[in-house]
PDB file of C-alpha atoms and ligand atoms in Angstrom:
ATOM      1  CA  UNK Y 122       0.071  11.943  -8.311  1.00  0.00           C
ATOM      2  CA  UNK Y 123       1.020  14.088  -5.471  1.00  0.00           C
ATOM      3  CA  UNK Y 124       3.503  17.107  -6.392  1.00  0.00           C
ATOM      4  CA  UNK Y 125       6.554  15.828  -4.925  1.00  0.00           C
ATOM      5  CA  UNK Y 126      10.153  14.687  -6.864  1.00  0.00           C
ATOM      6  CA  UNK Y 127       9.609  11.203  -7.234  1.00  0.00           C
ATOM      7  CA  UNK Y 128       9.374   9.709 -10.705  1.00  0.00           C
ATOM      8  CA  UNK Y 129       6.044   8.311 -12.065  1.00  0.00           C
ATOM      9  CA  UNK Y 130       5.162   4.752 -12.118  1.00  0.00           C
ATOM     10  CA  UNK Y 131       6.941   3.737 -15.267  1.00  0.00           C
ATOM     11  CA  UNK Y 132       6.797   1.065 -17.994  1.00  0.00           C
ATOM     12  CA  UNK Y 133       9.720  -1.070 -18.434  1.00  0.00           C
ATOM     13  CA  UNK Y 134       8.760  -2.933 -20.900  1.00  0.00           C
ATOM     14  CA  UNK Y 135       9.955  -6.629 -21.219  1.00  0.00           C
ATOM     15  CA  UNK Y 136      13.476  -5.688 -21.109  1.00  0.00           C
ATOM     16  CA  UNK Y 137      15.565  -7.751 -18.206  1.00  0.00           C
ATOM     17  CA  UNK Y 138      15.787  -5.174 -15.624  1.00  0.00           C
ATOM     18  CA  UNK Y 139      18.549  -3.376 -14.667  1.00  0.00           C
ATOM     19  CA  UNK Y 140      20.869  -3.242 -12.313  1.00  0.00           C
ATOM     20  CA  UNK Y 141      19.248  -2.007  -8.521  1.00  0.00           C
ATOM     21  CA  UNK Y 142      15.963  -2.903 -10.608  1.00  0.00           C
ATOM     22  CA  UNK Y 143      13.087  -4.790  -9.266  1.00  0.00           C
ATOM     23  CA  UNK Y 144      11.835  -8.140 -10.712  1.00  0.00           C
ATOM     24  CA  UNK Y 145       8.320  -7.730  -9.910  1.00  0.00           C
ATOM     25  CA  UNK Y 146       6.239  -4.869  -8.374  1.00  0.00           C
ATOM     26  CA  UNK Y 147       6.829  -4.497  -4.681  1.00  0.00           C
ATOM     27  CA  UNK Y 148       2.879  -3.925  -3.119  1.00  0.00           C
ATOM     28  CA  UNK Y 149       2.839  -2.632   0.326  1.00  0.00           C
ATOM     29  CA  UNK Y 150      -0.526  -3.661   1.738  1.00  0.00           C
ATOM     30  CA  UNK Y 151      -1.428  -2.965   5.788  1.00  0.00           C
ATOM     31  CA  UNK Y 152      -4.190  -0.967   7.792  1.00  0.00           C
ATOM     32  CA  UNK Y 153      -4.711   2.461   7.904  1.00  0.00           C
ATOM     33  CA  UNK Y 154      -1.705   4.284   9.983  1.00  0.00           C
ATOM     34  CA  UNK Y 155       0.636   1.291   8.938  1.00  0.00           C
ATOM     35  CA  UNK Y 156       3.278   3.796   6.910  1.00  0.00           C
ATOM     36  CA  UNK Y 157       2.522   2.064   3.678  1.00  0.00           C
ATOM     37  CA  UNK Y 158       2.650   5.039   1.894  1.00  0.00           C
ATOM     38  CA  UNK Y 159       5.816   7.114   3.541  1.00  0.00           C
ATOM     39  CA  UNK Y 160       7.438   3.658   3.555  1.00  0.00           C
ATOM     40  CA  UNK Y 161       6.623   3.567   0.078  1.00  0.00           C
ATOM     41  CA  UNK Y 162       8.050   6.137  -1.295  1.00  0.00           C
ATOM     42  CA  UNK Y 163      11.132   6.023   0.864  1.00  0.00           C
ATOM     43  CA  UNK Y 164      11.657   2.376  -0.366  1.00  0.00           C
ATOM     44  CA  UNK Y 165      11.190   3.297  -3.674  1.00  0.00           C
ATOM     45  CA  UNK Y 166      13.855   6.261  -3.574  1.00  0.00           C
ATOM     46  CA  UNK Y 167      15.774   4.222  -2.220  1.00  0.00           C
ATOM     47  CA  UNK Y 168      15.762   1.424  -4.867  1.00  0.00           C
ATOM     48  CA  UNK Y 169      15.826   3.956  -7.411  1.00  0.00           C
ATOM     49  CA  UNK Y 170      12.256   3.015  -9.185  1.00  0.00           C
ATOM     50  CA  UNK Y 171       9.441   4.664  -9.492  1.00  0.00           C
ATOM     51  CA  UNK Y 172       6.674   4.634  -6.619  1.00  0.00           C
ATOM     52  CA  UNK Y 173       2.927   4.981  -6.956  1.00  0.00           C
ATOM     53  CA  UNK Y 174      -0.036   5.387  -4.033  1.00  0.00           C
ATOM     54  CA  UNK Y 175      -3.254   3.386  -4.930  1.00  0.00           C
ATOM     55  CA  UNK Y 176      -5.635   6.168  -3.064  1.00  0.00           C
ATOM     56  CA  UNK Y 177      -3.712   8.712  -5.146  1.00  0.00           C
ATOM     57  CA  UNK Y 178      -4.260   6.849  -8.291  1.00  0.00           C
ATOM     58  CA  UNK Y 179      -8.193   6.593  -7.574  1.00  0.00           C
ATOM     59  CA  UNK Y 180      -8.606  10.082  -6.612  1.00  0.00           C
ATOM     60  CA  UNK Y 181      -6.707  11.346 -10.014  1.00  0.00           C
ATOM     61  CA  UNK Y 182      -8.858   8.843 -11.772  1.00  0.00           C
ATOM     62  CA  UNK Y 183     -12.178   9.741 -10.189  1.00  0.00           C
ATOM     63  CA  UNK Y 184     -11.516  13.674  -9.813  1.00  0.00           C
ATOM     64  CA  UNK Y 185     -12.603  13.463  -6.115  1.00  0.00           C
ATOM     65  CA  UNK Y 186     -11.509  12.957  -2.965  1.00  0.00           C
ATOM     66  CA  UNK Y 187     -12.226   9.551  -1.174  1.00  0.00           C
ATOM     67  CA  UNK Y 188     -14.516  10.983   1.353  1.00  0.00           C
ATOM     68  CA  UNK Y 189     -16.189  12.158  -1.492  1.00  0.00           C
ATOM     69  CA  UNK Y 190     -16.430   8.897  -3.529  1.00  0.00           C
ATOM     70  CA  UNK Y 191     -17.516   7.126  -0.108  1.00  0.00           C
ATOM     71  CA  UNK Y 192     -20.311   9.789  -0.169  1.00  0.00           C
ATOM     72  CA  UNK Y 193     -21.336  10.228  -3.732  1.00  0.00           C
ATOM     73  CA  UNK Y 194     -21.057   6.617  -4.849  1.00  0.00           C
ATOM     74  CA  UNK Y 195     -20.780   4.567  -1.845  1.00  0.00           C
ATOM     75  CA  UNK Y 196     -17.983   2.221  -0.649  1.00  0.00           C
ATOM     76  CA  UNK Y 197     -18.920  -0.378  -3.348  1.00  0.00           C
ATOM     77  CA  UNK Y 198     -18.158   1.717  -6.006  1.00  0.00           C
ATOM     78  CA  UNK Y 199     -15.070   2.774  -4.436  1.00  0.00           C
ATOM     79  CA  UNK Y 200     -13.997  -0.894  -4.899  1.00  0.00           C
ATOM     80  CA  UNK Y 201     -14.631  -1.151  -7.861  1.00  0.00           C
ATOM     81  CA  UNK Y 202     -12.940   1.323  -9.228  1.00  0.00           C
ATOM     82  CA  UNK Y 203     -10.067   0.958  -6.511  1.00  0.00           C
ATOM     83  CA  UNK Y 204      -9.277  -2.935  -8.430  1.00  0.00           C
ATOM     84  CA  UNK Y 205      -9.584  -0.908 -11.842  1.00  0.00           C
ATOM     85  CA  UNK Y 206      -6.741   1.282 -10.556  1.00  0.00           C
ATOM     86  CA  UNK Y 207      -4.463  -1.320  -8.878  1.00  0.00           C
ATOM     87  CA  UNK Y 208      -4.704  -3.657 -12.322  1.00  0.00           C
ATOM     88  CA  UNK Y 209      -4.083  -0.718 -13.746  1.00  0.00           C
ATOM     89  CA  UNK Y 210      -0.608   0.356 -12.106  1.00  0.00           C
ATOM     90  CA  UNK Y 211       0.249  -3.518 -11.789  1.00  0.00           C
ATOM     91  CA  UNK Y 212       0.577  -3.437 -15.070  1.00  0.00           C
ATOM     92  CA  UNK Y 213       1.904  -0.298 -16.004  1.00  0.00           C
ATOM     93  CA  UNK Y 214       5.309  -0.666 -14.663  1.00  0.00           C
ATOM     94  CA  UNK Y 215       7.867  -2.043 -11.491  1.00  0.00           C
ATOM     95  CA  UNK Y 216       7.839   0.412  -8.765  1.00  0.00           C
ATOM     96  CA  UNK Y 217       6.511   0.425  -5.440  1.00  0.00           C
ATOM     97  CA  UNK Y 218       3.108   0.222  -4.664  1.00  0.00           C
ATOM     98  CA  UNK Y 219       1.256   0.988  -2.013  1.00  0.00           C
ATOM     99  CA  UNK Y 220      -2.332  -0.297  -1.443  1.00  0.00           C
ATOM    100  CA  UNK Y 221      -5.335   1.591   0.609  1.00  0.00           C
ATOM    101  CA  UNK Y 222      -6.113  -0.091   3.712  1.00  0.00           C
ATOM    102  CA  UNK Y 223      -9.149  -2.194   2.288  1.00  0.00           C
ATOM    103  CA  UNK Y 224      -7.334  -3.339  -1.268  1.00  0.00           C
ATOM    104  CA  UNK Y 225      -6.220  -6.483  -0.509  1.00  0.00           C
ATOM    105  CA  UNK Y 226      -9.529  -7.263   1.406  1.00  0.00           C
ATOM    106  CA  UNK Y 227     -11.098  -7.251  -2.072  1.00  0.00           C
ATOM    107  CA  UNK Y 228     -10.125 -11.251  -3.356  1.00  0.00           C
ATOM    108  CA  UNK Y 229      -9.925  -9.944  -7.384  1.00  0.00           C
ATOM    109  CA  UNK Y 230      -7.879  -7.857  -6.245  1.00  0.00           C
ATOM    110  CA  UNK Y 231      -5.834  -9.835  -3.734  1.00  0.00           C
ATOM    111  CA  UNK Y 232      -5.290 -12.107  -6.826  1.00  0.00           C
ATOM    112  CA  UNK Y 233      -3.961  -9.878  -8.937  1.00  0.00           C
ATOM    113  CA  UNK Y 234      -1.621  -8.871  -6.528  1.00  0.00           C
ATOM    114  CA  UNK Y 235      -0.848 -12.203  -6.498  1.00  0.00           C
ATOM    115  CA  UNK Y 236       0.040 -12.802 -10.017  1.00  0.00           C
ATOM    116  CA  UNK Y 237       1.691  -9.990 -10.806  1.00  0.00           C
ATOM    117  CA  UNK Y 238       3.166  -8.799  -8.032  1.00  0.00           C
ATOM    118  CA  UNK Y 239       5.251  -9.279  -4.455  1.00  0.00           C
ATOM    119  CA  UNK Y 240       2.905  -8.607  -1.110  1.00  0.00           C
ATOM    120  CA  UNK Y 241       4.801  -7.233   1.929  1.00  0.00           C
ATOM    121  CA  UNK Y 242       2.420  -6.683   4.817  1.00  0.00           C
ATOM    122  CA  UNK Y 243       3.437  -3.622   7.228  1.00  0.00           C
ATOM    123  CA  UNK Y 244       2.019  -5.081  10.420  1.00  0.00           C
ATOM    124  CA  UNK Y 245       1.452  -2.788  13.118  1.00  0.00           C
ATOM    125  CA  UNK Y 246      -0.024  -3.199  16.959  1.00  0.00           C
ATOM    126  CA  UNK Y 247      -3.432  -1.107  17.216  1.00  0.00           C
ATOM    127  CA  UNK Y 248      -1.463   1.352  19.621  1.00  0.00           C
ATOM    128  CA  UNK Y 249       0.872   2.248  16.384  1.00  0.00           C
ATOM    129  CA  UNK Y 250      -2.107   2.716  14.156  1.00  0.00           C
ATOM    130  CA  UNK Y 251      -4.648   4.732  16.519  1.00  0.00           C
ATOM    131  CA  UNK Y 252      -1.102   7.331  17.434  1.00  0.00           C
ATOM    132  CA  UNK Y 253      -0.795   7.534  13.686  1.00  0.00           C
ATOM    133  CA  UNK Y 254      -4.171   7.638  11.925  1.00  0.00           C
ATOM    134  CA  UNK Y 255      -4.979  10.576  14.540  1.00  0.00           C
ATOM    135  CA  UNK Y 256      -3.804  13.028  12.045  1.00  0.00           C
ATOM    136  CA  UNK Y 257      -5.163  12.571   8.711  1.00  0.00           C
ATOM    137  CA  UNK Y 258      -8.941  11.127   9.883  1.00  0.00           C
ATOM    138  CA  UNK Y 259     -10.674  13.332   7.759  1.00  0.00           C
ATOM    139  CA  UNK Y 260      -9.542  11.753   4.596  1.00  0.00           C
ATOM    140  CA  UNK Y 261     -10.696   8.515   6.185  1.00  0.00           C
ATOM    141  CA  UNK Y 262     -13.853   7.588   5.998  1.00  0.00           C
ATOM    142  CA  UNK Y 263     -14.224   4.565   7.188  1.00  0.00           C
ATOM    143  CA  UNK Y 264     -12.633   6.300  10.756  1.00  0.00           C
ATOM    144  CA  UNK Y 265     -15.369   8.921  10.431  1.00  0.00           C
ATOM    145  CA  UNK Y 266     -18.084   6.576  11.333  1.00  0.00           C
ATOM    146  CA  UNK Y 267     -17.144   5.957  14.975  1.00  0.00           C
ATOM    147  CA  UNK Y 268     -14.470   5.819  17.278  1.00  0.00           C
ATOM    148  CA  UNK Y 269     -10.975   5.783  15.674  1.00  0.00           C
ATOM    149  CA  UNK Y 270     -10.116   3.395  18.520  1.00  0.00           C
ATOM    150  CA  UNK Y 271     -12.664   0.736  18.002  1.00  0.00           C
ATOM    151  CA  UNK Y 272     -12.877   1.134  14.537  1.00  0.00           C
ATOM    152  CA  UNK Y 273      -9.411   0.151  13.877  1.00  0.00           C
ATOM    153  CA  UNK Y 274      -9.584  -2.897  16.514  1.00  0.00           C
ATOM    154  CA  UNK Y 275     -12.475  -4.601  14.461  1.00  0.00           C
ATOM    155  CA  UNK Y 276     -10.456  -3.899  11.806  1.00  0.00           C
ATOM    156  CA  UNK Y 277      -7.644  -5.791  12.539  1.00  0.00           C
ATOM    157  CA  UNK Y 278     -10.141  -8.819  13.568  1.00  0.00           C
ATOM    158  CA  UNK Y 279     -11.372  -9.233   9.712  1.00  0.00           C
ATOM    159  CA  UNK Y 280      -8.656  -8.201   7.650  1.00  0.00           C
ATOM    160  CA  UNK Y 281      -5.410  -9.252   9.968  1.00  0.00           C
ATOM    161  CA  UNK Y 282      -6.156 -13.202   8.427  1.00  0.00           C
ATOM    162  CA  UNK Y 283      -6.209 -11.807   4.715  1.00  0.00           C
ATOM    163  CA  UNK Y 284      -3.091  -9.763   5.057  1.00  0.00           C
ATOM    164  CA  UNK Y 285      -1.261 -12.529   6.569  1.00  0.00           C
ATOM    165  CA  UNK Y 286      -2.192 -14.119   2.650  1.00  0.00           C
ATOM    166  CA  UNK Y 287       0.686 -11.337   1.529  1.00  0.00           C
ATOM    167  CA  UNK Y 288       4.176 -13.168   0.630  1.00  0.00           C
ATOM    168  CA  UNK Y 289       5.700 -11.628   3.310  1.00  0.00           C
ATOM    169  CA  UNK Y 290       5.214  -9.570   6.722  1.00  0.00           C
ATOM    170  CA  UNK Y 291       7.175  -6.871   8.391  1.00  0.00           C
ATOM    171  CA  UNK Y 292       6.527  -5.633  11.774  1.00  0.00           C
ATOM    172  CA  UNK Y 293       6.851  -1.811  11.849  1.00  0.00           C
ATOM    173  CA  UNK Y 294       6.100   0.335  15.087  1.00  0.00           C
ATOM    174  CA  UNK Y 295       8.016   3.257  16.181  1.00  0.00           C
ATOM    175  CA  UNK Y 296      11.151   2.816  14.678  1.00  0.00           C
ATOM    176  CA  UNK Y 297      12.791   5.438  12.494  1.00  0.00           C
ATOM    177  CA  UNK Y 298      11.095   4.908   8.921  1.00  0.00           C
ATOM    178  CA  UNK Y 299      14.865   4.431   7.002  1.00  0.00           C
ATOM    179  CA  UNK Y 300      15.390   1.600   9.700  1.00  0.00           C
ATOM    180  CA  UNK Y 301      12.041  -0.371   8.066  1.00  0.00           C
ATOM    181  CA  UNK Y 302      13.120   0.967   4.611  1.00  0.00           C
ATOM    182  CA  UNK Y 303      16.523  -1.254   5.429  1.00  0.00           C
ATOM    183  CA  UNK Y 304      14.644  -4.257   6.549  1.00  0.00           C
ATOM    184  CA  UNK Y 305      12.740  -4.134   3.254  1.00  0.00           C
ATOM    185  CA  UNK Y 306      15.595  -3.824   0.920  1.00  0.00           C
ATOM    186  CA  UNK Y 307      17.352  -6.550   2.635  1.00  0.00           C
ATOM    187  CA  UNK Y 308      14.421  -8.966   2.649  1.00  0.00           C
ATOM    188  CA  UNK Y 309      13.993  -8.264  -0.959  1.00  0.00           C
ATOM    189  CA  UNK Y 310      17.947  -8.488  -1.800  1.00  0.00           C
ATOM    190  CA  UNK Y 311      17.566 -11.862   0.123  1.00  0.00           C
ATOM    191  CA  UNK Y 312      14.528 -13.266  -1.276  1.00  0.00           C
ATOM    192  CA  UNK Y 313      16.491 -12.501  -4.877  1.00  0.00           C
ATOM    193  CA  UNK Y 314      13.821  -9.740  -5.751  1.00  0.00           C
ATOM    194  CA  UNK Y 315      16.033  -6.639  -6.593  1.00  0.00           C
ATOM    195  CA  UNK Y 316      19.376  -7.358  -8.575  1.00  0.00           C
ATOM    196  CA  UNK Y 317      22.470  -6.090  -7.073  1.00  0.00           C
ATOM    197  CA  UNK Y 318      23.345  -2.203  -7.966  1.00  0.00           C
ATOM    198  CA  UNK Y 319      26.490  -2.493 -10.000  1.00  0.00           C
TER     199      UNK Y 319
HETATM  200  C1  S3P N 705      -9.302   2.383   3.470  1.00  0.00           C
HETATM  201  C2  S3P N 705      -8.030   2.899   3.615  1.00  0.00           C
HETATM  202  C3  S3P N 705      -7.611   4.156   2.990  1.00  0.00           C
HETATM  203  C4  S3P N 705      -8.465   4.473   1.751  1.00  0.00           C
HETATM  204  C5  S3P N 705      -9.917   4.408   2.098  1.00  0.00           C
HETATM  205  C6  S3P N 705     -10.347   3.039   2.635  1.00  0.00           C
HETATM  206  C7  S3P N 705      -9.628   1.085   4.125  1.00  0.00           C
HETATM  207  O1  S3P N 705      -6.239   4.072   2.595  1.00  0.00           O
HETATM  208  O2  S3P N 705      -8.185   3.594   0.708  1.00  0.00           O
HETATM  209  O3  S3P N 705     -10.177   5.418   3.047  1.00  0.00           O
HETATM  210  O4  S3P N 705     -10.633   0.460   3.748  1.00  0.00           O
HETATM  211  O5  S3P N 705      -8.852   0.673   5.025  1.00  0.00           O
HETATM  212  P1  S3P N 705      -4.998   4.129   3.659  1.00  0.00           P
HETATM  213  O6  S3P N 705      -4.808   2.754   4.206  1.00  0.00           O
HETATM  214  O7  S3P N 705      -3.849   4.540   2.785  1.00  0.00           O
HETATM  215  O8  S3P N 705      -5.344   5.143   4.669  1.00  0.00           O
END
């Protein structure tokens, strides 16, 4: 886990869950640049549970970087033990979790998403995602092997029909991230998903 405040992804056990609780673990899936992981952790703070970053996960598991794994082991392998990871914190506890870009690509672990917990989709125009992803392309490999651009334009042509698979979709582009962090917690207070905090 990064250093930051927020809590670990923690076990609740079978115990009903509390008030301002979730019911089932909120997974933030989208491409690369969609927030998924400053959304994340706002939405979690916000909801007062515990939040948790897949690519985190893998690179405490692995002792690498993902750059590294891509180059060491090949993308593959960085599957493989990505579905290890997300099975892993689906199970652990209810937070917030959000997926890698490719995660939800991967149909075992699509469908354990599915069973255990609730998909939200942060959809994005390419415009959104090629201003963001600018920053941090080092740590992406996948944007390493061309033009960020292009890349992320055939991107949305394979994996834009599997996302839409998630339970639901939110459209995020350059609004403030607390205004998406309300639409959230209201879609999730309406959909019955979080109780009401006492
Ligand atoms: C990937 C997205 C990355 C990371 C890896 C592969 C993808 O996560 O898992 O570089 O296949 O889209 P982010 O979406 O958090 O950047």
């Amino acid at each position: 886990m990064s250093t930051d405040s927020q809590p670990r992804f923690r076990v609740v056990g079978s115990d009903p869950a509390p008030p301002g609780r979730l019911l089932r673990p909120i997974v933030l899936v989208g491409l690369m640049g969609a927030g998924k992981t400053a959304v994340g952790r706002r939405l979690a703070a916000a909801l007062g549970v515990a939040f948790a970053d897949a690519d985190e996960a893998i690179v405490e598991a692995a002792g690498m970087s993902i750059p590294d794994i891509f180059e060491v082991y090949g993308e593959t392998a960085f599957r493989d033990l990505e579905r290890r990871v997300v099975v892993r914190l689906l199970d652990e506890a209810t937070g917030v979790l959000a997926l890698g870009g490719g995660a939800f690509i991967d149909p075992q672990t699509r469908a354990a998403v599915g069973e255990r917990g609730i998909s939200i989709w942060l959809k994005a125009e390419l415009e959104t995602l090629v201003a963001r992803v600018t920053r941090k392309r080092a740590v992406r490999p996948l944007l390493m092997q061309g033009e960020p651009r292009t890349i992320l334009a055939g991107l949305m042509e394979r994996r834009y029909p599997i996302y839409a698979e998630a339970d639901f979709t939110v459209l995020t582009g350059d609004q403030p991230l607390d205004e998406v962090v309300d639409r959230l917690t209201e879609l999730l207070q309406r959909e019955g998903l979080i109780r009401d905090v006492a």
